[in-house]
Tab-separated table of C-alpha atoms in Angstrom:
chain	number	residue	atom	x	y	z
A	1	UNK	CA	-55.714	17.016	71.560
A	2	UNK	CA	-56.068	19.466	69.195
A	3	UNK	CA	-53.252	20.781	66.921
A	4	UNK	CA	-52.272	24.170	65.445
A	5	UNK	CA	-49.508	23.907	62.633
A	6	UNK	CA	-48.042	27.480	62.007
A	7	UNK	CA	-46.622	28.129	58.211
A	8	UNK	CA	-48.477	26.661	55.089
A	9	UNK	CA	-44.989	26.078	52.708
A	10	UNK	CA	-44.791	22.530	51.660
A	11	UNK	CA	-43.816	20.825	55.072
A	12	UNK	CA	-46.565	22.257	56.960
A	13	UNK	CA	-49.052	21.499	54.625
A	14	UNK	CA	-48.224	17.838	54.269
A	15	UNK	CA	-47.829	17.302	58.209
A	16	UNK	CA	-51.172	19.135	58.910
A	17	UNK	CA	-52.857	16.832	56.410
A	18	UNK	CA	-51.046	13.988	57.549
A	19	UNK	CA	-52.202	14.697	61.547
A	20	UNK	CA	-55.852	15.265	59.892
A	21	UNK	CA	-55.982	12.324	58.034
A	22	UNK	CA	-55.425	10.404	61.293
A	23	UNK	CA	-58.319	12.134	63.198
A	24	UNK	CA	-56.213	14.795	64.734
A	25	UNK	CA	-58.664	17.961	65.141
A	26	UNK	CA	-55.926	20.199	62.720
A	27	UNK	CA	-55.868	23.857	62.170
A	28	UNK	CA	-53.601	25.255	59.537
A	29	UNK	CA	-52.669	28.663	59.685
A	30	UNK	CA	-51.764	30.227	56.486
A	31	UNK	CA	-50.577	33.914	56.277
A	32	UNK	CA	-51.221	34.694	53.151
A	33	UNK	CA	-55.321	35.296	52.506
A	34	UNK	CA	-54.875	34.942	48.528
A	35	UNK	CA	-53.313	31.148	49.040
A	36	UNK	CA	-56.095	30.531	51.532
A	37	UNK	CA	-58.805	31.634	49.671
A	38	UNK	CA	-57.323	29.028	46.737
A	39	UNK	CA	-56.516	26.133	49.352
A	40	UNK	CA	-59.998	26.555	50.092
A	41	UNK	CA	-61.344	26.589	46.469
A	42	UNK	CA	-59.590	23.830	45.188
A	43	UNK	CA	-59.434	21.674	47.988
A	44	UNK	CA	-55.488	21.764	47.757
A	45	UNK	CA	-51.961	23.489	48.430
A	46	UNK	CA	-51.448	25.107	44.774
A	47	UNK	CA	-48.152	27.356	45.644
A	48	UNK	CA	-46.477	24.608	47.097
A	49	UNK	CA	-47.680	21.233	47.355
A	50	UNK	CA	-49.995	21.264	44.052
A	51	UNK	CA	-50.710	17.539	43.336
A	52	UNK	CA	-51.659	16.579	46.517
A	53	UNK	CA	-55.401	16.934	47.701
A	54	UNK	CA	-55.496	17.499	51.412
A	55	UNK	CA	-58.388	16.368	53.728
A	56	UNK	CA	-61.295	17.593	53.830
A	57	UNK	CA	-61.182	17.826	57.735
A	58	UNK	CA	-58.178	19.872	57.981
A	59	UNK	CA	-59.436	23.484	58.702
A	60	UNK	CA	-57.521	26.777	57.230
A	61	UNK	CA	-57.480	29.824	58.771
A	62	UNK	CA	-55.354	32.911	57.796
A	63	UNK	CA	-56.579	34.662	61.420
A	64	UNK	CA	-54.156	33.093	64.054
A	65	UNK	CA	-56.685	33.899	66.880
A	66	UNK	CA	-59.113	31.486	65.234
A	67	UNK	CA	-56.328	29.113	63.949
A	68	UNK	CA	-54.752	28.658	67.790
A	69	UNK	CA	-58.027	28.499	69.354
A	70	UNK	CA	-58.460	25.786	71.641
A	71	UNK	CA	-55.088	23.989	70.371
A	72	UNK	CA	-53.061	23.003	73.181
A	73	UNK	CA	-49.915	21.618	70.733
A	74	UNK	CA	-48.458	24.217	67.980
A	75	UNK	CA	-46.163	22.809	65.001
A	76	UNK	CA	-44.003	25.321	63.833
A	77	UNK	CA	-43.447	25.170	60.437
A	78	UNK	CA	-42.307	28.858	59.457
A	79	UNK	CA	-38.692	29.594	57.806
A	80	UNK	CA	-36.451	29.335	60.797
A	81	UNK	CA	-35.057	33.063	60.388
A	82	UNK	CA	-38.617	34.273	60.726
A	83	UNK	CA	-39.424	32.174	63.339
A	84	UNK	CA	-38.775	34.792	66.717
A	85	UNK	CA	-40.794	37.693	64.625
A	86	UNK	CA	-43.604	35.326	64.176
A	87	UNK	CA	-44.170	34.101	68.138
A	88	UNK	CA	-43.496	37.283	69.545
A	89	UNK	CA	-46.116	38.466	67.488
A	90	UNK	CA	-48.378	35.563	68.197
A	91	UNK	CA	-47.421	35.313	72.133
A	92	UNK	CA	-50.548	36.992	73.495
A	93	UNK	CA	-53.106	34.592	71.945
A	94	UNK	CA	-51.163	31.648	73.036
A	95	UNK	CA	-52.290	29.836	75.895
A	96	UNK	CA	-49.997	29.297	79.143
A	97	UNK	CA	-47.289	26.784	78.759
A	98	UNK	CA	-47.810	25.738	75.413
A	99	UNK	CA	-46.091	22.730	73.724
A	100	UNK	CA	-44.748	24.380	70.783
A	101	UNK	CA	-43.255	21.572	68.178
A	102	UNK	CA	-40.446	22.741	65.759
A	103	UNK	CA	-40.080	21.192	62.705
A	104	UNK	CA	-38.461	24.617	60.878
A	105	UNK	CA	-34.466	23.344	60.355
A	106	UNK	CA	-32.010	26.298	61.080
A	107	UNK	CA	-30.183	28.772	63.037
A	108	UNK	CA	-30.730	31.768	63.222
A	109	UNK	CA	-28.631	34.987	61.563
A	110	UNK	CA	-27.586	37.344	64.311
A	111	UNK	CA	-28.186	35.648	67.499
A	112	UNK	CA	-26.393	32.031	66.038
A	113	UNK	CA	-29.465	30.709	68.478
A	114	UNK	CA	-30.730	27.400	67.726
A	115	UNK	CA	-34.755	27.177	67.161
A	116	UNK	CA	-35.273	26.262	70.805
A	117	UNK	CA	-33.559	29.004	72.082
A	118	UNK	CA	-35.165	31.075	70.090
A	119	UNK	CA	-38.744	29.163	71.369
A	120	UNK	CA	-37.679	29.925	74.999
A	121	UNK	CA	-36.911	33.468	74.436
A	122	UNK	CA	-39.666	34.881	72.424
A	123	UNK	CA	-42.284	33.119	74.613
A	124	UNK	CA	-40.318	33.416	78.096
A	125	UNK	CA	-43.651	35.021	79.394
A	126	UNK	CA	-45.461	31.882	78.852
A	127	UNK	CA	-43.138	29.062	80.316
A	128	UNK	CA	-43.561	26.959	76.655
A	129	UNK	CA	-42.182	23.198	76.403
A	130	UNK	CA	-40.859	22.295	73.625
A	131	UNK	CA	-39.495	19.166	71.298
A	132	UNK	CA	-38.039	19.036	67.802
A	133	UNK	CA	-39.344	16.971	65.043
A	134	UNK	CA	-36.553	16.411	62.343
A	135	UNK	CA	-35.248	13.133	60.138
A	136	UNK	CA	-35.122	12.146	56.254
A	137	UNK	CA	-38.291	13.902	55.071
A	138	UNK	CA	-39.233	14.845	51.801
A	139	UNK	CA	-42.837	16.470	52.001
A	140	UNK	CA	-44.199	14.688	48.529
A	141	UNK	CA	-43.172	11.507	49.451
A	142	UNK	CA	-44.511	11.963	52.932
A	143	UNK	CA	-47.711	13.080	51.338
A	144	UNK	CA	-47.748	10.567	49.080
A	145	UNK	CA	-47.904	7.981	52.429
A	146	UNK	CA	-44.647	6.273	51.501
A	147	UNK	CA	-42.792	4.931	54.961
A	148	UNK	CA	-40.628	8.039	56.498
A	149	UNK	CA	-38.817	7.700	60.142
A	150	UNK	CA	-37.929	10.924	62.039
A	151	UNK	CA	-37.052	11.788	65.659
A	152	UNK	CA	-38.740	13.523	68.228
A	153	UNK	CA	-36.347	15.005	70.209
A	154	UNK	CA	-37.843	15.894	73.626
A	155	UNK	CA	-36.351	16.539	77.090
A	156	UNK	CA	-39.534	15.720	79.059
A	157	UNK	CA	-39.513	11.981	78.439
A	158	UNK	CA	-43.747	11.451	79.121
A	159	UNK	CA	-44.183	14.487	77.012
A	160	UNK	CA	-42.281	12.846	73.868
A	161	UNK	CA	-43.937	9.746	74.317
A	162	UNK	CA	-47.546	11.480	74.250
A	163	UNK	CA	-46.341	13.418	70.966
A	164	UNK	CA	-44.748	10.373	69.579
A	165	UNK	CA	-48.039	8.776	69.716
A	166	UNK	CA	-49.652	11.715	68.209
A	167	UNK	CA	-47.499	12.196	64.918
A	168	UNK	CA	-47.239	8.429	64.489
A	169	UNK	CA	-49.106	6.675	61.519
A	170	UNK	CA	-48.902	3.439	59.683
A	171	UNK	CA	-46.565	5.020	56.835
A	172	UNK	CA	-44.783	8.426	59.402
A	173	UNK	CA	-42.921	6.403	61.985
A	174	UNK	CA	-41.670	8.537	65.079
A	175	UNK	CA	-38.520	7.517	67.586
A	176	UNK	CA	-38.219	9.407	70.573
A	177	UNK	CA	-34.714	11.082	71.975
A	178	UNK	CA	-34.442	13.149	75.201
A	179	UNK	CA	-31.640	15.242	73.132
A	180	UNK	CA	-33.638	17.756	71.533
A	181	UNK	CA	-30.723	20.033	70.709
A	182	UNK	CA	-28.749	17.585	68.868
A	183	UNK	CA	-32.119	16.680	66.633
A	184	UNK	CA	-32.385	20.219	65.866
A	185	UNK	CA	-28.640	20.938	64.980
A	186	UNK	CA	-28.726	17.773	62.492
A	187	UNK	CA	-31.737	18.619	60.865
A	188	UNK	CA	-29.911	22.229	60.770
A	189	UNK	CA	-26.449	21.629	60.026
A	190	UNK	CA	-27.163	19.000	56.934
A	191	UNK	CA	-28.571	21.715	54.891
A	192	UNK	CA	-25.176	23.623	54.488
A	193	UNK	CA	-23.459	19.748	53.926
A	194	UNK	CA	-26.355	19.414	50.932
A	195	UNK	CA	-25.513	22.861	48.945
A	196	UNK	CA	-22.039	21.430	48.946
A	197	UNK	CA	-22.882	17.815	47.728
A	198	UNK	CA	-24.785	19.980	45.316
A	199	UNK	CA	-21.949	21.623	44.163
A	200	UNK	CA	-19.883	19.025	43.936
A	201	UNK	CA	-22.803	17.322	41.494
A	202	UNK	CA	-23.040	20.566	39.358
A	203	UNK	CA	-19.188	20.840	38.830
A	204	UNK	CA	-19.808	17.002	37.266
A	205	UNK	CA	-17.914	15.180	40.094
A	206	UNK	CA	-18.795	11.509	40.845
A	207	UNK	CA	-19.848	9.303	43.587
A	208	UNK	CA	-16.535	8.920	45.587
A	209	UNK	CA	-16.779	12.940	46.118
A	210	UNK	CA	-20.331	12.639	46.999
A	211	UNK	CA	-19.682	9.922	49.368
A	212	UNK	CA	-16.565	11.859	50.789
A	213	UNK	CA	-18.780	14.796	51.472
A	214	UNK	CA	-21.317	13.429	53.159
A	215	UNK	CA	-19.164	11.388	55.486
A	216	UNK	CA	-16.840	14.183	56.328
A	217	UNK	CA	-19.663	16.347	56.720
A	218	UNK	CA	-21.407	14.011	59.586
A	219	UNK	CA	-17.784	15.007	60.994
A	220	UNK	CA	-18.508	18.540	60.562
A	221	UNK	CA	-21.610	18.276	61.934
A	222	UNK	CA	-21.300	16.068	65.233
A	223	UNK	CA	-17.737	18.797	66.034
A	224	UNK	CA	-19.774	21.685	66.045
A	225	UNK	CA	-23.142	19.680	67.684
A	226	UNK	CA	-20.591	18.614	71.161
A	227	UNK	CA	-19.065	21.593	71.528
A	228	UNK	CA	-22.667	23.314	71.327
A	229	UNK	CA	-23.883	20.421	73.825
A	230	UNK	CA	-25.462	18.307	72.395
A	231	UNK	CA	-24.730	14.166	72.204
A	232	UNK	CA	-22.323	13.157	69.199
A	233	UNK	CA	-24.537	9.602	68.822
A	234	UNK	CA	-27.594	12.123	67.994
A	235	UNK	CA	-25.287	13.036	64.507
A	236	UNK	CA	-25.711	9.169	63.988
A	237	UNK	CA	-29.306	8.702	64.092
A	238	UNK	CA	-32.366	9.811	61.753
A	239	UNK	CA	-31.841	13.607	62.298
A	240	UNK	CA	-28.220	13.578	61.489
A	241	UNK	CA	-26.914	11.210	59.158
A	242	UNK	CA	-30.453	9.816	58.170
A	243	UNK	CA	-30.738	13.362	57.095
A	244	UNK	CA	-27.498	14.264	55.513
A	245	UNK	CA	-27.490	11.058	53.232
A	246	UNK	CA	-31.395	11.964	52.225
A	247	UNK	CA	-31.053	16.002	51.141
A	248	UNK	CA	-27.198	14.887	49.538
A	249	UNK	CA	-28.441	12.842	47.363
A	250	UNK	CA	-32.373	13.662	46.721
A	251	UNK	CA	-33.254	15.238	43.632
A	252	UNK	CA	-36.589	16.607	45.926
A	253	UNK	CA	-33.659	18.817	47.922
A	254	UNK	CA	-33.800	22.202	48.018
A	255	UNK	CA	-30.505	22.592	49.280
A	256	UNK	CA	-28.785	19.989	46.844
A	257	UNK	CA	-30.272	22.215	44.215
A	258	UNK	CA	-29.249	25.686	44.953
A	259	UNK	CA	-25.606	23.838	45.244
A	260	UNK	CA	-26.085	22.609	41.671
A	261	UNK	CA	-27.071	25.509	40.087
A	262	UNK	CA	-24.114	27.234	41.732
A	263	UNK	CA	-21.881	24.861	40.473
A	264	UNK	CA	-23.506	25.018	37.051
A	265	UNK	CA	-21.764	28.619	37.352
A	266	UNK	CA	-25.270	30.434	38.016
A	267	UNK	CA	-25.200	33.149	40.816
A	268	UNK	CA	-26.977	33.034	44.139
A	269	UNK	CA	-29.663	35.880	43.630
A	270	UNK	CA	-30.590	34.429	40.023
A	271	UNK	CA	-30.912	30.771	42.000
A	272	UNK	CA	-33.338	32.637	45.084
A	273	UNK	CA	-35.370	34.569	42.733
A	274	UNK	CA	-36.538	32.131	40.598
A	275	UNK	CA	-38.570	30.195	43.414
A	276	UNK	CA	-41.116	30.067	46.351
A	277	UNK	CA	-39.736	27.895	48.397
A	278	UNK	CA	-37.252	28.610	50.950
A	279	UNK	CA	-33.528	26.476	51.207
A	280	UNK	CA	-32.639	26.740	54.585
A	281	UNK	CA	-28.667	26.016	53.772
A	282	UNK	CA	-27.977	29.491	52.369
A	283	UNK	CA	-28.687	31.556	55.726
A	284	UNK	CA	-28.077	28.748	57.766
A	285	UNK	CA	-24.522	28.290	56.325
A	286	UNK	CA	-23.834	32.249	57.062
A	287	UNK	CA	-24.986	31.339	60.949
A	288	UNK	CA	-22.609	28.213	61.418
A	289	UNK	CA	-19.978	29.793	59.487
A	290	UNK	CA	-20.446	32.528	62.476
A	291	UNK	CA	-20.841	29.716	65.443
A	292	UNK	CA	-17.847	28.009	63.727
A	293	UNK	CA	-15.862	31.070	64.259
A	294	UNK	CA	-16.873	32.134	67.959
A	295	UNK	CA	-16.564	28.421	69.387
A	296	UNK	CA	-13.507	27.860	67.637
A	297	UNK	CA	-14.432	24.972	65.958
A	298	UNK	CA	-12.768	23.668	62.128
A	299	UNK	CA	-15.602	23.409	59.898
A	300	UNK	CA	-13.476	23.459	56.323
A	301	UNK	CA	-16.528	21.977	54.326
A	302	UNK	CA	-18.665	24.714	55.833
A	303	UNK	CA	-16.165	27.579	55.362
A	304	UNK	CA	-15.954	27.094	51.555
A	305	UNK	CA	-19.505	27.012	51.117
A	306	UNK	CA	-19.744	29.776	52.751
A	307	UNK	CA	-16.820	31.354	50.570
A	308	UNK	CA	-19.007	30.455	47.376
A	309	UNK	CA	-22.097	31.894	48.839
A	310	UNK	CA	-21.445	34.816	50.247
A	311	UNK	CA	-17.751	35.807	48.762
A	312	UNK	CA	-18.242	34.769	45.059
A	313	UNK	CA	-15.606	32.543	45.387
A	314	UNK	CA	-15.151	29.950	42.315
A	315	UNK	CA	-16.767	26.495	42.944
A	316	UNK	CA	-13.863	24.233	41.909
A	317	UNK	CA	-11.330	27.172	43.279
A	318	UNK	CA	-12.952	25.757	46.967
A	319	UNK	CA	-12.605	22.487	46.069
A	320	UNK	CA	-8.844	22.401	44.692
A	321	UNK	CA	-8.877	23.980	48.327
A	322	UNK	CA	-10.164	21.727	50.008
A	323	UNK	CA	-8.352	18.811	48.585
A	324	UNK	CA	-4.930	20.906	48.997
A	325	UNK	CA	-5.066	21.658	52.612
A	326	UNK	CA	-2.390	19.943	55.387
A	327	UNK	CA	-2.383	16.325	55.377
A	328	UNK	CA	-3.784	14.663	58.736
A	329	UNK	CA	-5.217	11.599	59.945
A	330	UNK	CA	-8.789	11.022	60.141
């Protein structure tokens, strides 16, 4: 069965090398012809995954047409608010009913759709089925072959088995759940919960804020995940909490960084401008700030990270906030 993954950043390079390294016939498609042309060269990722070599059986191709050909799965790997642009403009070289595999983690601005809404819309025409690969996931350790669990959320039970067995390896260990939505809204929702914990670590606060954080954030996170539809024991699995407790307390998180920095007293565009790589948190925190809003659902955590991104509002103003608001029981 061969694969196409779709996005080159860090995440799609180590999975495509990973499914490679197996004996999965891989294509990687990578959209811009200047990294290609030095992928190929050197033999490795040098924008964004620079120490690791990747196979040499994993072929790169910055044409889609000769990227998707013949691939019956697609692993979607591009940033999630770029996600509908990218199928709709990739729809009519896709084969009927694909099986289109997201592992991008967001929501996107505007619509407040989650990625497999977006999936089903911008490829309506050609009936896709979809599942959503998400858990505690750094890309260098995965490249580095250290042991990793995620889920595999998938509604068509055979068809998450069959892709189960296909991502699986003796150090990338896969668990299947039919509730696709809630893996997608964990691996989603955590991001805004990390620029917080991030935060909270650049404003020098200890563990017992950290820990308060994170656990009040699952609570954030499973709300906001029922109301939307999807299972609140999802929020306790690999893709929610497995998650949360990984990108809160990584140093390899994007997310946790950004927070730091802005609790360090730097400002947002200074933090975005001096990297690559993409941190899902800061639009995704503007879309479930949004969601939060429409469905009527409290989200305090999310609301003052939202206040600090997108309203300048003082770090430890939020959090003197935060701690200050009506007393309740838990």
């Amino acid at each position: 069965m061969k694969i196409a993954v779709i996005g080159a950043g860090s995440w799609g390079t180590t999975l495509a090398d990973l499914l490679a390294r197996k004996g999965v016939p891989t294509t990687l498609w990578v959209r811009e012809p200047e990294l290609l042309a030095e992928m190929k060269e050197k033999g490795r990722n040098t924008w964004f995954l620079p120490e690791h070599a990747l196979s040499p059986e994993l072929q790169l191709h910055s044409n889609p047409a000769r990227a998707f050909a013949g691939a019956k799965v697609f692993l979607l790997v591009v940033p999630s608010q770029f996600m509908r642009a990218s199928l709709e403009s990739f729809r009519d070289i896709l084969p009927k009913k694909p099986i289109m595999v997201c592992a991008s983690k967001g929501i996107e601005n505007g619509t407040l759709a989650p990625m497999s809404q977006v999936v089903a819309e911008a490829l309506e025409a050609i009936s896709p089925r979809y599942a959503a690969l998400s858990g505690p996931s750094f890309a260098k350790e995965v490249s580095l072959g250290l042991p990793t669990t995620v889920s595999l959320g998938c509604a068509d039970k055979k068809l998450g088995r069959e892709l189960q067995a296909l991502f699986s390896t003796d150090s990338f260990r896969v668990y299947t759940n039919d509730d696709f939505l809630g893996v997608e809204l964990g691996g989603a929702l955590k991001n805004v919960m990390a620029i917080g914990a991030g935060i909270a670590d650049g404003l020098g606060f200890g563990h017992d804020a950290r820990a308060a954080l994170i656990t009040r954030g699952l609570a954030e996170m499973s709300r906001l995940g029922k109301v939307m539809g999807a299972k609140p024991k999802t929020f306790m699995g690999l893709s929610g909490m497995g998650d949360l407790v990984l990108t809160c307390t990584g140093d390899l998180s994007r997310n946790r960084t950004v927070g730091m920095k802005l609790g360090k007293g730097q400002k947002l565009a200074d933090i975005l401008a001096e990297t690559k790589t993409v941190a899902e948190g800061v639009r995704t925190t503007q879309s479930v700030h949004h969601l939060a809003r429409k469905l009527g659902v409290e989200l305090p955590l999310t609301e003052q990270v939202y206040r600090i991104l997108y309203e300048d509002k003082d770090p430890a103003q939020a959090v003197r906030d935060l701690m200050t608001r009506e007393l309740k029981s838990e």
